[in-house]
Short mmCIF file of C-alpha atoms and ligand atoms in Angstrom, two decimals:
data_model
loop_
_atom_site.label_atom_id
_atom_site.label_comp_id
_atom_site.label_asym_id
_atom_site.label_seq_id
_atom_site.Cartn_x
_atom_site.Cartn_y
_atom_site.Cartn_z
CA MET A 1 8.63 -16.91 -10.55
CA ARG A 2 6.61 -14.70 -8.20
CA ALA A 3 7.75 -16.71 -5.46
CA LEU A 4 11.01 -16.33 -6.18
CA LEU A 5 11.29 -12.48 -6.90
CA LEU A 6 9.24 -12.38 -3.58
CA PHE A 7 12.05 -14.92 -1.58
CA LEU A 8 14.89 -12.35 -3.10
CA ALA A 9 12.98 -9.11 -1.42
CA GLN A 10 13.97 -10.05 1.82
CA ARG A 11 17.51 -10.82 0.93
CA GLU A 12 19.76 -8.14 1.37
CA GLY A 13 22.95 -9.53 -0.06
CA ILE A 14 20.97 -9.90 -3.39
CA LYS A 15 20.10 -6.56 -3.15
CA ASN A 16 23.47 -5.46 -3.01
CA PHE A 17 24.19 -7.48 -6.51
CA ILE A 18 21.38 -6.18 -8.38
CA LEU A 19 21.56 -2.52 -7.55
CA ARG A 20 25.65 -2.93 -9.16
CA PHE A 21 22.67 -2.88 -12.35
CA ARG A 22 21.65 0.82 -13.76
CA ILE A 23 18.89 -0.51 -15.34
CA PHE A 24 17.23 -2.08 -11.85
CA ARG A 25 17.13 1.64 -10.91
CA LYS A 26 15.94 3.01 -13.59
CA THR A 27 13.21 0.66 -13.64
CA ALA A 28 12.47 1.12 -9.76
CA PHE A 29 12.02 4.63 -10.42
CA ARG A 30 8.93 3.91 -12.77
CA PHE A 31 7.43 2.64 -9.44
CA VAL A 32 9.25 5.23 -6.92
CA ALA A 33 8.68 9.00 -6.93
CA GLY A 34 12.03 9.15 -5.98
CA GLU A 35 14.26 9.45 -3.06
CA THR A 36 13.38 12.62 -1.30
CA LEU A 37 10.29 14.29 0.18
CA GLN A 38 10.79 17.20 -2.61
CA ASP A 39 10.71 14.32 -5.28
CA ALA A 40 7.50 12.98 -3.62
CA LEU A 41 5.42 16.26 -3.38
CA ARG A 42 6.11 16.77 -6.82
CA ALA A 43 4.27 13.75 -7.63
CA VAL A 44 1.44 14.53 -5.89
CA HIS A 45 1.03 17.83 -7.09
CA GLU A 46 0.74 16.13 -10.40
CA THR A 47 -1.60 14.05 -9.12
CA ASN A 48 -3.54 16.06 -7.74
CA ARG A 49 -3.51 18.22 -11.08
CA LEU A 50 -4.84 15.13 -13.07
CA GLY A 51 -7.55 15.37 -10.56
CA MET A 52 -6.44 12.59 -8.32
CA ARG A 53 -6.09 12.37 -4.60
CA ALA A 54 -2.75 10.53 -2.91
CA SER A 55 -1.41 8.79 -0.28
CA LEU A 56 2.47 9.52 0.52
CA ASP A 57 4.32 6.39 2.01
CA LEU A 58 7.84 6.78 3.20
CA LEU A 59 9.34 3.46 1.82
CA GLY A 60 11.24 1.54 4.84
CA GLU A 61 10.27 -2.04 6.96
CA ASN A 62 11.28 -4.10 9.45
CA VAL A 63 13.72 -1.51 11.11
CA GLN A 64 16.01 -2.96 13.86
CA SER A 65 16.73 -0.39 16.24
CA ARG A 66 14.61 2.27 17.94
CA ASP A 67 17.05 4.91 16.61
CA HIS A 68 15.75 3.82 13.30
CA ALA A 69 12.11 4.07 14.20
CA ARG A 70 12.26 7.22 16.21
CA HIS A 71 13.83 8.61 12.46
CA ALA A 72 11.52 7.03 10.39
CA THR A 73 8.81 8.59 12.52
CA GLN A 74 10.20 11.92 12.52
CA GLU A 75 10.35 11.74 9.12
CA VAL A 76 6.57 10.80 8.73
CA LEU A 77 5.71 13.75 10.91
CA GLU A 78 7.90 16.13 8.60
CA MET A 79 6.33 14.54 5.74
CA LEU A 80 2.97 15.19 7.27
CA ASP A 81 3.81 19.21 7.73
CA ALA A 82 5.00 19.47 4.11
CA ILE A 83 1.21 18.15 2.82
CA HIS A 84 -0.43 20.63 5.42
CA ALA A 85 1.58 23.46 4.22
CA GLU A 86 1.11 23.04 0.49
CA LYS A 87 -2.31 22.09 1.14
CA ALA A 88 -1.90 18.75 -1.41
CA ASP A 89 -4.81 16.45 -0.95
CA CYS A 90 -2.76 13.78 0.52
CA ASN A 91 -3.09 11.16 3.33
CA ILE A 92 0.05 8.93 4.70
CA SER A 93 0.57 5.31 4.71
CA VAL A 94 2.58 3.61 7.14
CA LYS A 95 4.36 0.54 8.13
CA LEU A 96 4.05 -0.76 11.40
CA THR A 97 7.65 -2.68 10.91
CA GLN A 98 8.67 0.61 10.35
CA LEU A 99 7.91 2.15 13.37
CA GLY A 100 9.53 -1.15 15.77
CA LEU A 101 6.62 -3.41 15.61
CA ASP A 102 10.19 -6.08 15.38
CA LEU A 103 11.52 -4.25 18.44
CA ASP A 104 8.67 -3.52 20.87
CA ARG A 105 5.17 -3.23 20.31
CA GLU A 106 4.75 -0.63 23.14
CA PHE A 107 7.32 1.73 21.53
CA CYS A 108 5.57 1.06 17.64
CA TYR A 109 2.19 1.97 19.12
CA GLN A 110 3.73 5.04 20.69
CA ASN A 111 5.54 5.93 17.52
CA LEU A 112 2.11 5.59 15.35
CA ARG A 113 -0.10 7.64 17.47
CA GLU A 114 2.68 10.70 17.40
CA ILE A 115 1.74 10.05 14.00
CA VAL A 116 -2.03 9.83 13.70
CA THR A 117 -1.98 12.55 16.98
CA ARG A 118 -0.29 15.13 14.36
CA ALA A 119 -2.64 14.01 11.04
CA ALA A 120 -5.38 14.42 12.99
CA SER A 121 -4.29 18.07 14.12
CA GLN A 122 -4.21 18.55 10.53
CA GLY A 123 -7.52 17.30 9.56
CA ASN A 124 -5.21 14.36 7.58
CA PHE A 125 -5.58 10.24 7.91
CA VAL A 126 -3.28 7.69 8.72
CA ARG A 127 -3.53 4.22 6.59
CA VAL A 128 -1.35 1.20 8.30
CA ASP A 129 -0.27 -0.96 5.29
CA MET A 130 -0.34 -4.56 5.97
CA GLU A 131 2.41 -6.94 6.01
CA GLY A 132 3.56 -10.44 5.98
CA SER A 133 1.38 -12.64 7.63
CA ARG A 134 3.35 -12.59 11.08
CA TYR A 135 2.16 -9.12 11.28
CA THR A 136 -1.32 -9.87 10.57
CA GLN A 137 -2.56 -10.01 14.25
CA PRO A 138 -0.29 -7.30 15.84
CA THR A 139 -1.11 -4.99 13.21
CA LEU A 140 -4.66 -5.03 13.58
CA ASP A 141 -4.45 -5.50 17.31
CA LEU A 142 -2.62 -1.85 17.14
CA VAL A 143 -4.99 -0.41 14.88
CA PHE A 144 -8.36 -1.40 17.09
CA ARG A 145 -6.12 0.24 20.02
CA ALA A 146 -5.58 3.65 17.70
CA ARG A 147 -9.07 3.00 16.89
CA GLU A 148 -10.26 3.61 20.66
CA GLU A 149 -8.48 7.00 20.64
CA PHE A 150 -8.73 8.04 16.58
CA GLU A 151 -11.25 8.79 13.82
CA ASN A 152 -8.12 9.31 11.01
CA VAL A 153 -6.69 6.04 11.10
CA GLY A 154 -7.69 2.69 8.75
CA ALA A 155 -6.26 -0.83 8.16
CA VAL A 156 -5.51 -2.55 5.04
CA ILE A 157 -7.09 -5.95 4.21
CA GLN A 158 -5.53 -8.68 2.09
CA ALA A 159 -7.98 -10.89 0.27
CA TYR A 160 -6.22 -13.80 -0.42
CA LEU A 161 -5.62 -14.64 2.88
CA TYR A 162 -8.58 -17.06 4.38
CA ARG A 163 -9.27 -14.90 8.01
CA SER A 164 -9.97 -11.68 5.89
CA GLU A 165 -13.46 -12.14 6.19
CA GLN A 166 -13.48 -12.21 9.74
CA ASP A 167 -10.99 -9.24 10.64
CA VAL A 168 -13.38 -7.39 7.92
CA GLY A 169 -16.17 -8.13 10.28
CA ARG A 170 -14.66 -7.02 13.03
CA LEU A 171 -13.29 -3.88 11.70
CA LEU A 172 -16.56 -2.69 10.34
CA GLU A 173 -18.24 -3.41 13.65
CA ALA A 174 -15.73 -0.55 14.87
CA ARG A 175 -16.61 1.49 12.27
CA THR A 176 -13.13 1.73 10.59
CA ARG A 177 -12.13 2.33 7.08
CA ILE A 178 -10.46 -0.11 5.13
CA ARG A 179 -8.69 -0.96 2.14
CA LEU A 180 -9.06 -3.87 0.22
CA CYS A 181 -6.45 -5.66 -2.23
CA LYS A 182 -5.25 -8.98 -2.73
CA GLY A 183 -2.06 -9.15 -1.16
CA ALA A 184 1.47 -8.86 -2.07
CA TYR A 185 3.51 -11.15 0.26
CA LEU A 186 4.83 -14.96 0.13
CA GLU A 187 2.22 -16.88 2.29
CA PRO A 188 1.85 -20.48 2.65
CA GLU A 189 -1.38 -22.15 1.41
CA SER A 190 -2.69 -23.42 4.89
CA ILE A 191 -3.21 -19.46 5.33
CA ALA A 192 -3.74 -17.66 2.20
CA PHE A 193 -5.17 -18.78 -1.33
CA LYS A 194 -2.94 -19.46 -4.13
CA GLU A 195 -5.03 -19.54 -6.93
CA LYS A 196 -5.95 -16.37 -8.82
CA ARG A 197 -9.55 -17.07 -9.23
CA ASP A 198 -10.05 -17.62 -5.58
CA THR A 199 -8.21 -14.41 -4.56
CA ASP A 200 -10.28 -12.55 -7.06
CA ALA A 201 -13.24 -14.33 -5.91
CA ASN A 202 -12.69 -13.46 -1.98
CA PHE A 203 -11.95 -9.92 -3.22
CA VAL A 204 -15.56 -9.48 -4.71
CA LYS A 205 -17.12 -11.12 -2.05
CA LEU A 206 -15.32 -8.55 0.63
CA MET A 207 -15.64 -5.41 -1.32
CA LYS A 208 -19.48 -6.11 -1.36
CA LEU A 209 -19.55 -6.09 2.50
CA LEU A 210 -17.51 -2.82 2.32
CA LEU A 211 -19.57 -1.01 -0.27
CA ASP A 212 -22.79 -2.33 1.76
CA SER A 213 -21.22 -0.67 5.16
CA GLY A 214 -21.90 2.93 4.13
CA ILE A 215 -18.29 3.18 5.12
CA TYR A 216 -15.85 5.33 3.21
CA HIS A 217 -13.67 2.64 1.95
CA GLY A 218 -10.33 2.26 -0.61
CA ILE A 219 -10.57 -0.53 -3.37
CA ALA A 220 -7.14 -1.51 -4.14
CA THR A 221 -6.54 -2.73 -7.48
CA HIS A 222 -5.19 -2.34 -10.98
CA ASP A 223 -7.54 -5.74 -11.80
CA LEU A 224 -9.93 -4.65 -14.81
CA ALA A 225 -12.06 -6.80 -13.72
CA MET A 226 -11.90 -6.24 -9.85
CA ILE A 227 -12.91 -2.75 -10.81
CA GLY A 228 -15.80 -3.74 -13.28
CA ALA A 229 -17.18 -5.81 -10.34
CA THR A 230 -16.91 -2.86 -7.88
CA LYS A 231 -18.50 -0.39 -10.45
CA ARG A 232 -21.60 -2.77 -11.74
CA TYR A 233 -21.74 -3.70 -7.36
CA ALA A 234 -21.94 0.34 -6.61
CA ARG A 235 -24.64 0.81 -9.60
CA GLU A 236 -27.09 -2.35 -8.74
CA ARG A 237 -27.10 -1.08 -4.86
CA ASN A 238 -27.56 2.37 -5.77
CA ILE A 239 -24.09 3.26 -4.52
CA ASP A 240 -22.89 6.51 -4.83
CA PRO A 241 -19.75 6.74 -6.56
CA ASN A 242 -18.12 9.66 -4.08
CA ARG A 243 -18.87 6.95 -1.12
CA PHE A 244 -15.64 4.64 -1.67
CA GLU A 245 -12.49 5.57 -3.68
CA PHE A 246 -10.54 3.20 -6.27
CA GLN A 247 -6.48 3.03 -4.97
CA MET A 248 -4.06 2.49 -7.74
CA LEU A 249 0.26 2.28 -6.98
CA TYR A 250 2.04 4.97 -8.70
CA GLY A 251 3.69 4.02 -12.12
CA VAL A 252 0.97 1.24 -12.83
CA ARG A 253 -1.67 1.25 -15.24
CA ARG A 254 -1.95 5.14 -15.56
CA GLU A 255 -3.96 5.01 -18.43
CA VAL A 256 -6.75 3.01 -15.94
CA GLN A 257 -6.02 5.83 -13.38
CA GLN A 258 -6.85 8.53 -15.47
CA ARG A 259 -9.90 6.63 -17.01
CA LEU A 260 -11.28 6.39 -13.73
CA SER A 261 -10.93 9.44 -12.34
CA ARG A 262 -12.61 11.06 -15.94
CA GLN A 263 -15.23 8.80 -15.49
CA GLY A 264 -16.18 10.71 -12.12
CA TYR A 265 -14.89 8.03 -9.59
CA ASN A 266 -12.60 9.03 -6.63
CA VAL A 267 -9.19 7.81 -7.57
CA ARG A 268 -6.34 7.42 -4.57
CA ILE A 269 -2.68 7.37 -6.04
CA TYR A 270 -0.07 5.42 -3.78
CA ILE A 271 3.03 7.21 -3.63
CA PRO A 272 6.16 5.54 -2.19
CA TYR A 273 9.45 7.63 -2.38
CA GLY A 274 12.65 7.17 -0.13
CA ARG A 275 16.08 5.55 -0.13
CA TRP A 276 14.51 2.26 0.82
CA TRP A 277 12.78 1.14 -2.26
CA TYR A 278 14.29 -2.32 -2.76
CA PRO A 279 11.95 -4.74 -1.31
CA TYR A 280 8.63 -2.34 -2.45
CA PHE A 281 10.58 -2.62 -6.12
CA MET A 282 11.07 -6.57 -5.81
CA ARG A 283 7.25 -6.70 -4.65
CA ARG A 284 6.18 -4.91 -7.94
CA LEU A 285 8.56 -7.04 -10.09
CA ALA A 286 6.81 -10.20 -8.77
CA GLU A 287 3.38 -8.89 -9.60
CA ARG A 288 4.60 -8.72 -13.37
CA PRO A 289 7.40 -10.64 -14.10
CA ALA A 290 7.31 -8.80 -17.98
CA ASN A 291 8.81 -5.94 -15.98
CA LEU A 292 11.84 -8.86 -15.01
CA LEU A 293 11.72 -9.69 -18.52
CA PHE A 294 12.30 -5.96 -19.83
CA ILE A 295 15.22 -5.63 -17.36
CA LEU A 296 16.78 -9.09 -18.84
CA LYS A 297 16.29 -8.25 -22.06
CA THR A 298 18.17 -5.09 -21.43
CA LEU A 299 20.88 -6.53 -20.13
CA PHE A 300 21.39 -9.01 -22.25
CA ARG A 301 21.47 -6.23 -24.99
CA GLY A 302 23.67 -4.39 -22.96
C1 FAD B 401 -3.10 1.54 -3.49
C2 FAD B 401 -2.32 0.00 -2.55
C3 FAD B 401 -2.36 0.06 -1.41
C4 FAD B 401 -1.84 -1.44 -2.07
N1 FAD B 401 -1.27 -1.84 -0.03
C5 FAD B 401 -1.03 -3.05 0.19
C6 FAD B 401 -1.00 -3.64 1.64
O1 FAD B 401 -0.51 -2.69 2.26
N2 FAD B 401 -0.30 -4.75 1.45
C7 FAD B 401 -0.07 -5.60 0.49
O2 FAD B 401 -0.28 -6.79 0.83
N3 FAD B 401 -0.47 -5.19 -0.67
C8 FAD B 401 -0.95 -4.09 -0.95
N4 FAD B 401 -1.28 -3.58 -2.24
C9 FAD B 401 -0.72 -4.59 -3.19
C10 FAD B 401 -1.46 -5.68 -3.87
O3 FAD B 401 -2.09 -5.95 -3.03
C11 FAD B 401 -1.49 -6.67 -5.15
O4 FAD B 401 -0.39 -7.32 -4.70
C12 FAD B 401 -1.47 -5.91 -6.14
O5 FAD B 401 -2.25 -4.39 -6.08
C13 FAD B 401 -1.44 -6.37 -7.10
O6 FAD B 401 -2.75 -6.88 -7.49
P1 FAD B 401 -3.55 -6.24 -8.33
O7 FAD B 401 -5.33 -6.19 -7.63
O8 FAD B 401 -3.25 -4.96 -9.28
O9 FAD B 401 -3.90 -7.53 -9.47
P2 FAD B 401 -3.54 -8.39 -10.25
O10 FAD B 401 -3.90 -9.71 -10.38
O11 FAD B 401 -1.86 -9.03 -9.68
O12 FAD B 401 -2.96 -7.55 -11.24
C14 FAD B 401 -4.06 -7.25 -12.71
C15 FAD B 401 -3.31 -6.59 -14.08
O13 FAD B 401 -2.45 -5.59 -12.95
C16 FAD B 401 -1.32 -4.55 -13.74
N5 FAD B 401 -0.49 -4.69 -12.28
C17 FAD B 401 -0.73 -5.39 -11.34
N6 FAD B 401 0.72 -5.29 -10.60
C18 FAD B 401 1.25 -4.28 -11.33
C19 FAD B 401 2.86 -4.20 -11.46
N7 FAD B 401 3.75 -4.45 -10.37
N8 FAD B 401 3.46 -3.52 -12.51
C20 FAD B 401 2.56 -3.96 -13.68
N9 FAD B 401 1.09 -3.71 -13.54
C21 FAD B 401 0.51 -4.45 -12.90
C22 FAD B 401 -1.02 -6.29 -14.99
O14 FAD B 401 -1.74 -6.05 -16.07
C23 FAD B 401 -1.99 -7.17 -13.99
O15 FAD B 401 -2.27 -8.48 -15.14
C24 FAD B 401 -1.60 -2.22 -2.38
C25 FAD B 401 -1.87 -1.91 -3.73
C26 FAD B 401 -2.46 -0.67 -4.07
C27 FAD B 401 -2.92 -0.62 -5.26
#
């Protein structure tokens, strides 16, 4: 089921069919804050009001023209300005294929550079999301390049990839802030763990490297076992809870988000918005087929 949903996530034709059903749209907006920046800022303020930080993500990936990539860059700059003007406790996340990585790496880097420069002038931070494995190396290359110029840019590491321990080592050498997640794409066994228990074991191993590094990292998971292992390790090693943060997705396990925050942990909510929500939504469905069952039941009842 997971493989099927991740396959469909890459098929635009299926998207047009699926969008005919209102229930898909309705369910998508449990995970997406809305289609406009105003919708997204409302969700950011609500998150801040509950004592949590946010990371805003303008949805969109694999753009096929320079115009689209430039347009996305402009929208991200407007997003940064709005966060600054409204004094929201919120950084941003960007995907390099939205900034033109498929078209021309230098062009993509210049778009990223413009965004990181603006964020730096406003005291803000840019997280570069990690996409499917064909982008792992180019994405890390551009993050390392940005780190030579800027402090306020960080990377994402996916625990399901065999290579991740090595990548963590290199990023820590460059004193780079990391978001650790399990990984959301369909990857072959030749490069990624297939069994949940293996990914989880690697997640815990990498989490320990991150917490020991003394750099401020994000532990991004909704898995109570991973959260518990992180809390325990921090306690054992006397690592202050203020030295790292938990990160979770908008609309996923809200009660866990708020409980962690009430317990005194830093919690950041990743808030996506915009019109291009189809692949993001399909990846969320793939993580929890129960969400799909809910949709199918509603369709059949209807
Ligand atoms: C802040 C943040 C940023 C991320 N950035 C990236 C990135 O840049 N690149 C990337 O590849 N992946 C990214 N991810 C996604 C991540 O890789 C996983 O696919 C996703 O978080 C599910 O893994 P999990 O750790 O929650 O554990 P899982 O073992 O998948 O889930 C644990 C439990 O959490 C709950 N849960 C998990 N997902 C959902 C859902 N969609 N709906 C409802 N319940 C759910 C379920 O109860 C499930 O049993 C990000 C995740 C977070 C939280």
